[in-house]
Short mmCIF file of C-alpha atoms and ligand atoms in Angstrom, two decimals:
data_model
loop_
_atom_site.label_atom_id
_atom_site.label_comp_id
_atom_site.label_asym_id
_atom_site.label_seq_id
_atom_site.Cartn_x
_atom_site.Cartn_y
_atom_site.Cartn_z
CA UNK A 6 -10.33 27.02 11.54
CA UNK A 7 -13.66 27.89 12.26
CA UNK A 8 -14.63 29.09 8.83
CA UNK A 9 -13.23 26.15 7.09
CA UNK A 10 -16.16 24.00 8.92
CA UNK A 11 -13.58 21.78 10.49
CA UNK A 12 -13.68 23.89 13.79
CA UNK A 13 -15.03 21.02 15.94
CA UNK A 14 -11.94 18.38 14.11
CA UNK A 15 -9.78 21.17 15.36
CA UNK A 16 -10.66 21.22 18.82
CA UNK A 17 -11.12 17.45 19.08
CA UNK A 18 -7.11 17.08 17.96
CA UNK A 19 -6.17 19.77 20.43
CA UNK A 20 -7.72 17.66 23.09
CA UNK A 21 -6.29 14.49 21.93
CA UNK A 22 -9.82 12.99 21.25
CA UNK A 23 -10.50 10.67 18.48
CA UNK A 24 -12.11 11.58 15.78
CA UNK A 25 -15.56 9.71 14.84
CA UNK A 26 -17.17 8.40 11.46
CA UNK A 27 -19.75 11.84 11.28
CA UNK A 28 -16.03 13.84 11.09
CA UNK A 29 -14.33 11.50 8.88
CA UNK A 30 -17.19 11.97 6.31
CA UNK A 31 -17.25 15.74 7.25
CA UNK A 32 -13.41 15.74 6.20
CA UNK A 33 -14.34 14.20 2.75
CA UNK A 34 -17.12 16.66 1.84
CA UNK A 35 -14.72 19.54 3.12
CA UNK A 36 -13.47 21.86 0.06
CA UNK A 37 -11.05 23.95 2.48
CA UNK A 38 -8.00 21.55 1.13
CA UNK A 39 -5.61 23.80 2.40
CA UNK A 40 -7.33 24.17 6.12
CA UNK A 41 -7.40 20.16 6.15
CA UNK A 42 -4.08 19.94 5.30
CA UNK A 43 -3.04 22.18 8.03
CA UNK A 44 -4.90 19.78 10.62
CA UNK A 45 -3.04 16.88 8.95
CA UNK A 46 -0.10 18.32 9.00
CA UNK A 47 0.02 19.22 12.94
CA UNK A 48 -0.36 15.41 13.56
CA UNK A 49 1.94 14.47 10.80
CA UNK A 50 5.15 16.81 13.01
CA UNK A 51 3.62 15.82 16.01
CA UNK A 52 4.39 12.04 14.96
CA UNK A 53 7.19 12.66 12.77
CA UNK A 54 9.04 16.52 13.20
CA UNK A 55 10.21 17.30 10.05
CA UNK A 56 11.41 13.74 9.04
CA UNK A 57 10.42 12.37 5.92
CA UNK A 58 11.39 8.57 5.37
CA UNK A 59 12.30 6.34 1.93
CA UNK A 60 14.14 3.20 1.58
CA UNK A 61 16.15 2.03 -0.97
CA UNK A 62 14.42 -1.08 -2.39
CA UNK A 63 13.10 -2.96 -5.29
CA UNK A 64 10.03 -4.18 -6.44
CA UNK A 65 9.19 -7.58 -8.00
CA UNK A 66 5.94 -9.06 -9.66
CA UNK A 67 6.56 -12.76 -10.38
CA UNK A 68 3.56 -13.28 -12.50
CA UNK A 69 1.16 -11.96 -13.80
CA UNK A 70 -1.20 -14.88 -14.76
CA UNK A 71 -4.33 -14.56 -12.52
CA UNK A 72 -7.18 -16.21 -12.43
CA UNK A 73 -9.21 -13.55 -9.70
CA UNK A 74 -9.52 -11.27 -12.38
CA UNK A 75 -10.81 -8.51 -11.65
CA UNK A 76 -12.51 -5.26 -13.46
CA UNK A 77 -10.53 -2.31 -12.14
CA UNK A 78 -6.98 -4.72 -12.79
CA UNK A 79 -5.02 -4.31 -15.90
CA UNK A 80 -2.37 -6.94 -14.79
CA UNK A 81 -3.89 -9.64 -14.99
CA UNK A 82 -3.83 -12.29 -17.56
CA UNK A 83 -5.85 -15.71 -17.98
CA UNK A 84 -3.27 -19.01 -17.54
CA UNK A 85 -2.27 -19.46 -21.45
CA UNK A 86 -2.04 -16.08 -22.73
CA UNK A 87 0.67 -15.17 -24.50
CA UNK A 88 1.70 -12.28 -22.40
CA UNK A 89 1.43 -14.03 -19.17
CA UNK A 90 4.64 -15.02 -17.24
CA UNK A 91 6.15 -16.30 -14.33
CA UNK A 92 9.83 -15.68 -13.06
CA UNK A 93 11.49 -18.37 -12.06
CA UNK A 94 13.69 -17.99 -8.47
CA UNK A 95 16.33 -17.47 -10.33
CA UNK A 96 15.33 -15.27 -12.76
CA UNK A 97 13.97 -13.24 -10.02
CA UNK A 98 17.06 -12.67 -8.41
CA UNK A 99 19.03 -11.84 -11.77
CA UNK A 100 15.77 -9.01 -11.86
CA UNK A 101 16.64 -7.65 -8.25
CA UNK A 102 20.53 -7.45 -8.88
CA UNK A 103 20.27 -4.41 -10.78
CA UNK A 104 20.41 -0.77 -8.85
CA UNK A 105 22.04 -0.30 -5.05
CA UNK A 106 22.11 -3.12 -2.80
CA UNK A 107 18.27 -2.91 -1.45
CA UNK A 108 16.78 -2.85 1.98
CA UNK A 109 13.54 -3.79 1.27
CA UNK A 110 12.40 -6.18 -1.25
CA UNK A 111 8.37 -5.79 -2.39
CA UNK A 112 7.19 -8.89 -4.28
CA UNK A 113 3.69 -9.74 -5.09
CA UNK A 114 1.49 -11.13 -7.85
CA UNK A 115 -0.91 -12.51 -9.25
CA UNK A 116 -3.17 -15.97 -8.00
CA UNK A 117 -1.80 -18.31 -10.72
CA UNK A 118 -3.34 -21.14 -10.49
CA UNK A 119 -0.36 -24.29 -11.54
CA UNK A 120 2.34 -22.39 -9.58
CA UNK A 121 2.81 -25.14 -6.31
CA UNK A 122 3.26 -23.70 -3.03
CA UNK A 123 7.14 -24.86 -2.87
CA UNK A 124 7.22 -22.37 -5.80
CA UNK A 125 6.71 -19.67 -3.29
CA UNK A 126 8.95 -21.08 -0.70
CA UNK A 127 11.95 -21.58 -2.80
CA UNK A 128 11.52 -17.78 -4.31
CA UNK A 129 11.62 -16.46 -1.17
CA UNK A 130 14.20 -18.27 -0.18
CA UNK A 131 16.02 -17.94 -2.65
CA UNK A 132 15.54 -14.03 -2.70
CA UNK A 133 16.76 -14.15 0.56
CA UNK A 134 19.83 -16.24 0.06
CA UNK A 135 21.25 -13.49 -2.45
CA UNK A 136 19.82 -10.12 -0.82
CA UNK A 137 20.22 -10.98 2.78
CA UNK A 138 20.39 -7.69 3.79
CA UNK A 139 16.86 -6.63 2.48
CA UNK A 140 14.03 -7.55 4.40
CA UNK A 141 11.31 -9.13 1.96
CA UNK A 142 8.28 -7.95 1.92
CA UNK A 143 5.74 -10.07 0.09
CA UNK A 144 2.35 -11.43 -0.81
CA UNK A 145 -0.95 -9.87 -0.18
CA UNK A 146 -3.85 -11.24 1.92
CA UNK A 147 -5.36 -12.56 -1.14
CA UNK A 148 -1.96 -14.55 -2.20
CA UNK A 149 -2.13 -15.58 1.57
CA UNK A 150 -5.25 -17.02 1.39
CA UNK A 151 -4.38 -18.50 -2.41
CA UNK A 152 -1.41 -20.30 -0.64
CA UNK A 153 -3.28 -21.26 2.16
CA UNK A 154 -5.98 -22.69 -0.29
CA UNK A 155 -3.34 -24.52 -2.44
CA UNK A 156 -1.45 -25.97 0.10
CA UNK A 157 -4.30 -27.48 2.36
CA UNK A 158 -2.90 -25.27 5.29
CA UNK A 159 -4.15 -22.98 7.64
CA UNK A 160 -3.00 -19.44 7.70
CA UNK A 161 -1.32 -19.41 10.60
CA UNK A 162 0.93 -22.27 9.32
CA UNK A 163 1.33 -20.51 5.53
CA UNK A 164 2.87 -17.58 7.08
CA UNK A 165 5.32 -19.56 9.59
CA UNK A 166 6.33 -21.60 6.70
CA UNK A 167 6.87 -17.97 4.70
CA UNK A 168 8.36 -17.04 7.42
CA UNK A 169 11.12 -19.54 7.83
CA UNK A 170 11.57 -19.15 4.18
CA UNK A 171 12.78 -15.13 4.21
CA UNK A 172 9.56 -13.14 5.16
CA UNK A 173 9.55 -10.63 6.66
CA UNK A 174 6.68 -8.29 6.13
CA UNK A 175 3.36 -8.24 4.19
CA UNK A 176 2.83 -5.29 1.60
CA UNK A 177 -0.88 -4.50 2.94
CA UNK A 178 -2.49 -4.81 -0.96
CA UNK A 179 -5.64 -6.55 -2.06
CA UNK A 180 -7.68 -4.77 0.65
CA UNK A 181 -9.09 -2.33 -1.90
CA UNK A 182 -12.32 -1.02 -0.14
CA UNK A 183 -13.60 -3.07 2.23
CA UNK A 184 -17.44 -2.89 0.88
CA UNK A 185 -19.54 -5.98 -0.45
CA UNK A 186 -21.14 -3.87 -2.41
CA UNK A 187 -18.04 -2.82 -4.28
CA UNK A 188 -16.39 -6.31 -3.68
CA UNK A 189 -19.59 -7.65 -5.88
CA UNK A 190 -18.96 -4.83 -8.36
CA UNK A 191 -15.18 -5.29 -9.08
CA UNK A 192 -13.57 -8.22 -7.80
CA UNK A 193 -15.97 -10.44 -6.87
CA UNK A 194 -13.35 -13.41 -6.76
CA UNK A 195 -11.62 -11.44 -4.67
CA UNK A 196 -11.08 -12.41 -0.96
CA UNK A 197 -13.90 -10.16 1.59
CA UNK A 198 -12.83 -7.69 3.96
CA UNK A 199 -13.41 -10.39 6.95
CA UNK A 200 -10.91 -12.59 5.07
CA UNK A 201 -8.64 -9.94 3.94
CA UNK A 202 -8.58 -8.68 8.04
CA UNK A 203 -8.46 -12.08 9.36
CA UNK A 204 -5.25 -12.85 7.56
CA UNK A 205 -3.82 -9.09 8.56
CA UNK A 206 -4.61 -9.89 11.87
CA UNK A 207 -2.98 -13.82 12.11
CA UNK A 208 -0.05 -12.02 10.58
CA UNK A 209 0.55 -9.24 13.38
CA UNK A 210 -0.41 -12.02 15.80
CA UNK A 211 2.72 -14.23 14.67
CA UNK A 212 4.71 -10.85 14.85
CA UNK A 213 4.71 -10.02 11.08
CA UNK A 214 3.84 -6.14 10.70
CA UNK A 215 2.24 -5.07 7.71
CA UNK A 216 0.90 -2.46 5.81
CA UNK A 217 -2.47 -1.51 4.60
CA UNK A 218 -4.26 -0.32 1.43
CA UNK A 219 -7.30 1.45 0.36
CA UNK A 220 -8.07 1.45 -3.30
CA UNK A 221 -10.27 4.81 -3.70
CA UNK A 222 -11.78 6.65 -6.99
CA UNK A 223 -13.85 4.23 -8.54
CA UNK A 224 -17.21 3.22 -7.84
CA UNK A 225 -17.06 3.77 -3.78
CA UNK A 226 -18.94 6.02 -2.14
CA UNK A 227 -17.12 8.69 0.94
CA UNK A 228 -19.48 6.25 3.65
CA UNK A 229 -17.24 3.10 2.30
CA UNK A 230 -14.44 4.89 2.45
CA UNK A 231 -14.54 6.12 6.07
CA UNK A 232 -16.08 2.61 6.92
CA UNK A 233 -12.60 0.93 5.45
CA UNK A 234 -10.42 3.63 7.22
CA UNK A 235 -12.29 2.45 10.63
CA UNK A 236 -11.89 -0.74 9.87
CA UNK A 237 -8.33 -0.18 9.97
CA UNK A 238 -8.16 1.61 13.27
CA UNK A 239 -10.16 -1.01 14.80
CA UNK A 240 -7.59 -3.58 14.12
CA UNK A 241 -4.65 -1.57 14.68
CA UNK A 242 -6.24 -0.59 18.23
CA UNK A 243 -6.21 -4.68 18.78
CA UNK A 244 -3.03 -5.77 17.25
CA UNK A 245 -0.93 -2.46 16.48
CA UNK A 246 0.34 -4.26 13.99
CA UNK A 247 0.00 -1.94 10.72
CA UNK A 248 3.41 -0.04 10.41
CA UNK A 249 2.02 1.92 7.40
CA UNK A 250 -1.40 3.48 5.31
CA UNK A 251 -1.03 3.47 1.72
CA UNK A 252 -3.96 5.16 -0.26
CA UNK A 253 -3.96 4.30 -3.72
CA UNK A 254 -5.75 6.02 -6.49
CA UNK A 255 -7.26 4.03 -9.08
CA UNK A 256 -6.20 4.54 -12.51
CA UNK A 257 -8.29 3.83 -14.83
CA UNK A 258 -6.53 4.15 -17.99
CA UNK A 259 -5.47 0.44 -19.20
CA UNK A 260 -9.22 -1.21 -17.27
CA UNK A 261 -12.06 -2.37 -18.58
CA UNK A 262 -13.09 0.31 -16.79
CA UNK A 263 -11.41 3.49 -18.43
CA UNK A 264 -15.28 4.35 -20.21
CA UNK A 265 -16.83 4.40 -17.18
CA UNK A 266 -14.26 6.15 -14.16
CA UNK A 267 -12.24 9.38 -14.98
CA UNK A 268 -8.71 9.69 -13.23
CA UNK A 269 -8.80 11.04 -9.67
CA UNK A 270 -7.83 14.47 -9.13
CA UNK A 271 -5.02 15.95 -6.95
CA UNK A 272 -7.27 17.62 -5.23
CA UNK A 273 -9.29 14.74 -4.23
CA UNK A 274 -5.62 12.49 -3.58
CA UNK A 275 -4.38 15.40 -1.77
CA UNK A 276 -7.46 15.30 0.58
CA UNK A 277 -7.64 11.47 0.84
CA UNK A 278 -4.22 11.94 2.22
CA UNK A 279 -5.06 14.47 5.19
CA UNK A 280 -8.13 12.70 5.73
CA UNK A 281 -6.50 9.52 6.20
CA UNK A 282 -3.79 10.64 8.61
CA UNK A 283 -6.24 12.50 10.29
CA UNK A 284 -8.53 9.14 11.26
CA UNK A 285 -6.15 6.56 11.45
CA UNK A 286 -5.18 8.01 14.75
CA UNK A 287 -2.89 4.63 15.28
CA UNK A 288 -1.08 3.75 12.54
CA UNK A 289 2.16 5.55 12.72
CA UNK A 290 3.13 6.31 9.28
CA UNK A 291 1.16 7.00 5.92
CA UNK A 292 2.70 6.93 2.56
CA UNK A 293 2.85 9.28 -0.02
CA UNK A 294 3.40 6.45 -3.03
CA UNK A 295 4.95 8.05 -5.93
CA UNK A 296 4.49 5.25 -8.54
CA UNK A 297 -0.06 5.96 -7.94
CA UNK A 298 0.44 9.38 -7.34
CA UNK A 299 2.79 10.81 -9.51
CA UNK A 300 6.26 12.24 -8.32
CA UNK A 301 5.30 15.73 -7.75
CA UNK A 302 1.94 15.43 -6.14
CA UNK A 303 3.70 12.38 -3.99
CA UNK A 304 6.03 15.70 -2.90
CA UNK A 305 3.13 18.06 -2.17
CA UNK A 306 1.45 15.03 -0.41
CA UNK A 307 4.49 15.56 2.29
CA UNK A 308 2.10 18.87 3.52
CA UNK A 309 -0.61 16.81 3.70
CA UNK A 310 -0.06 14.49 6.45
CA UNK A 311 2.50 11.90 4.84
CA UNK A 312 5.94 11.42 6.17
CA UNK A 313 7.08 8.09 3.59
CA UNK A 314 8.08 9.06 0.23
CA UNK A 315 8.47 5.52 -0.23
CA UNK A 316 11.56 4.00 -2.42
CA UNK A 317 13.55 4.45 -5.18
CA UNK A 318 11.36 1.18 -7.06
CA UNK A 319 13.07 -0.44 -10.02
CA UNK A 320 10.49 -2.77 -11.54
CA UNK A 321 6.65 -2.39 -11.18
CA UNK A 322 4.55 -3.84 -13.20
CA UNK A 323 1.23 -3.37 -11.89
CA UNK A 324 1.21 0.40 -12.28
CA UNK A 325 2.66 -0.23 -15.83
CA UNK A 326 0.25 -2.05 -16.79
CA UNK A 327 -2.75 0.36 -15.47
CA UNK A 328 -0.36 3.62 -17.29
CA UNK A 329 0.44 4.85 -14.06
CA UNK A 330 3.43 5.48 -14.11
CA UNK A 331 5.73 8.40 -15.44
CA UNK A 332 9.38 7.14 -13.42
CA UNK A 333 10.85 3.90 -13.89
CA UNK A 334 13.10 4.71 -10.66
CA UNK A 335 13.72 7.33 -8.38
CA UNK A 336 17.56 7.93 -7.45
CA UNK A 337 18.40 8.84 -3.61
CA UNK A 338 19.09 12.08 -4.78
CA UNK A 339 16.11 12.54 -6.42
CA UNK A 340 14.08 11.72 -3.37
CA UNK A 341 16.39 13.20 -1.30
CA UNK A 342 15.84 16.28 -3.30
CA UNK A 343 12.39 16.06 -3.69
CA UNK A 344 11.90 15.86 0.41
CA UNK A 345 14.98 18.84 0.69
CA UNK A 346 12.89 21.03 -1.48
CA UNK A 347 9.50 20.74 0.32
CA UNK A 348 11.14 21.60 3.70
CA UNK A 349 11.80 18.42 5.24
CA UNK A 350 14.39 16.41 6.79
CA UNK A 351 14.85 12.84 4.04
CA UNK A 352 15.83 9.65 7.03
CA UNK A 353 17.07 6.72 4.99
CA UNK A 354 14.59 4.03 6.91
CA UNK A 355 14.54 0.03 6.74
CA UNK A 356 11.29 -1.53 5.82
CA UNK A 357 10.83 -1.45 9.85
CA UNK A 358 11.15 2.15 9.72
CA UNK A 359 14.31 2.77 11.71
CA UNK A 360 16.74 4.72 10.75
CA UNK A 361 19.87 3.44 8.38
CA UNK A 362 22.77 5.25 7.74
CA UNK A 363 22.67 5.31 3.63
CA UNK A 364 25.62 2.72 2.33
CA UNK A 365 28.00 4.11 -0.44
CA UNK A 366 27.24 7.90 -0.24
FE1 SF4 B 425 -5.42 -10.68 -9.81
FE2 SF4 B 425 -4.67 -8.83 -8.05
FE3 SF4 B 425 -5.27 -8.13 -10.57
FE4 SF4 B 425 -7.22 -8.95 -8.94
S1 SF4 B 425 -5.96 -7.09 -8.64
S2 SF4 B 425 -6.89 -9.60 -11.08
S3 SF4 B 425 -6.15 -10.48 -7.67
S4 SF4 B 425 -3.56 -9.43 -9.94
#
């Protein structure tokens, strides 16, 4: 390890010790992928063995009308357009019934701003009335706060209210990169990092785990990125509360901002994934998410420090809409396959990450 440069990283994981911002931005600059790897990869079977997890679940974007906009989002469209929609409840459940009964249900959107908050309520609800088997797992911070700004409530009361309605989870998304700078940049409408951690924190407080993002490959620099992965493990060390890290690359393709940022590369998504496992000491699992990454780097990502291949997804629109995406739906043979092929041991999970025995198979 020594001549990779990451000797010292090495020795602090042997001893258990934590490793500090100076190593976290040592890990970035590092061009020894495969040595990194390695380092992730110890902590990834010491966590995990040889298990790598997936659910079966769907995905659902109930509108896309949004009036945040921001510049690195090719969702998003302004209340009137033509191509913006909203589902009704019902529609949305006629959208989840296709595919095998789900375990997890992933539903976010945009911040339209007509939709009433009983809107939300009575989609959850009645998502949960015909899938009560999945858990749901919906709405970012920033719809949080958008509900909690719409409805006159605090937080605290939005997500018991949620809560009571079907919730189960929150997805983790809108956190981006925690930087003002960047936040002024790119989505200045967008909720801050306080707010965004605020509501992450209410929300593991009230026993609702969630996960948590990072947006990366645009306009941040390696210091914001180590400062948002710290960020992270801060919280988690308060509220243990994150169940999963989910680095997402930024495609440019569909933006504004396709002139200005070229596509990230695998090596640089490759490393983001050691890197992250490798400082987020505390959050237990880290996800190697297909629909960003691509189905066969998502794979190689599984020697790199992930152990959740995520789910078999039928519907996702936001990675659509950004040209992301080159699967409409994995099967659980393909992931099964994919996970088989790399070495590992696929566990069907639930979206709490225990282990299901898979139904119909
Ligand atoms: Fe709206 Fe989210 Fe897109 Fe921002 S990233 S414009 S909040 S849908």
């Amino acid at each position: 390890m020594e001549k990779a440069g990451l000797g010292e990283v090495y020795e602090k994981l042997e001893a258990g010790e934590r490793l500090s911002r100076e190593d976290g931005l040592n890990l970035f600059k590092t061009r020894d992928l495969l040595a990194l790897g390695r380092l992730a990869q110890k902590v990834r079977v010491r966590l995990h063995g040889r298990r790598v997890y997936y659910v079966i679940n769907r995905h659902l974007n109930y509108t896309n009308v949004c009036e945040n906009r921001c510049r690195f989002c090719a969702y998003w469209r302004a209340p009137g357009d033509p191509e913006g929609y909203v589902l009704s409840p019902e529609e949305a459940v006629t959208r989840l019934s296709q595919g095998p009964p789900p375990r997890e249900i992933h539903i976010v959107g945009g911040l339209h701003p007509e939709l009433p908050y009983h809107y939300y309520l009575e989609l959850l609800s009645a998502v949960h009335e015909a899938f009560p088997q999945a858990a749901i797992k919906a709405f970012t911070c920033v719809e949080i706060d958008h509900l909690s700004r719409i409805s006159g409530k605090p937080v605290e009361e939005v997500l018991r209210d949620l809560k009571e309605a079907g919730l189960s989870c929150l997805p983790g998304g809108g956190a981006e990169i925690f930087s003002e700078r960047v936040r002024r940049k790119l989505f200045p409408r967008k909720i801050s990092a306080e707010r965004w951690l605020e509501i992450a924190r209410t929300a593991h407080h009230l026993g609702i785990p969630t996960n948590a993002t990072m947006l990366y490959g645009h306009v941040e620099t390696l210091e914001e990125r180590v400062e948002h992965l710290l960020r992270l493990r801060s919280l988690q060390d308060e509220t243990q509360g994150f169940l999963c890290f989910v680095p997402l690359p930024f495609l440019p393709e569909k933006t504004p901002l396709r002139e200005e940022i070229r596509p990230t590369t695998g090596f640089e998504d490759l490393r983001v994934m050691a890197v992250s496992r490798l400082l987020l000491d505390n959050i237990p699992h880290l996800k190697a998410y297909w629909v960003f990454l691509g189905v066969k780097l998502a794979q190689l990502a599984l020697h790199f420090g992930a152990d959740d291949l995520h789910g078999t997804v039928v519907e996702e629109k936001i990675s659509e809409a950004s040209g992301g995406r080159e699967a409409e739906a994995l099967s659980r043979e393909e992931i099964e396959r994919l996970v088989r092929t790399a070495g590992f041991e696929p566990v069907e999970r639930d979206a709490f990450y225990r282990a299901v025995a898979p139904e119909g198979v």
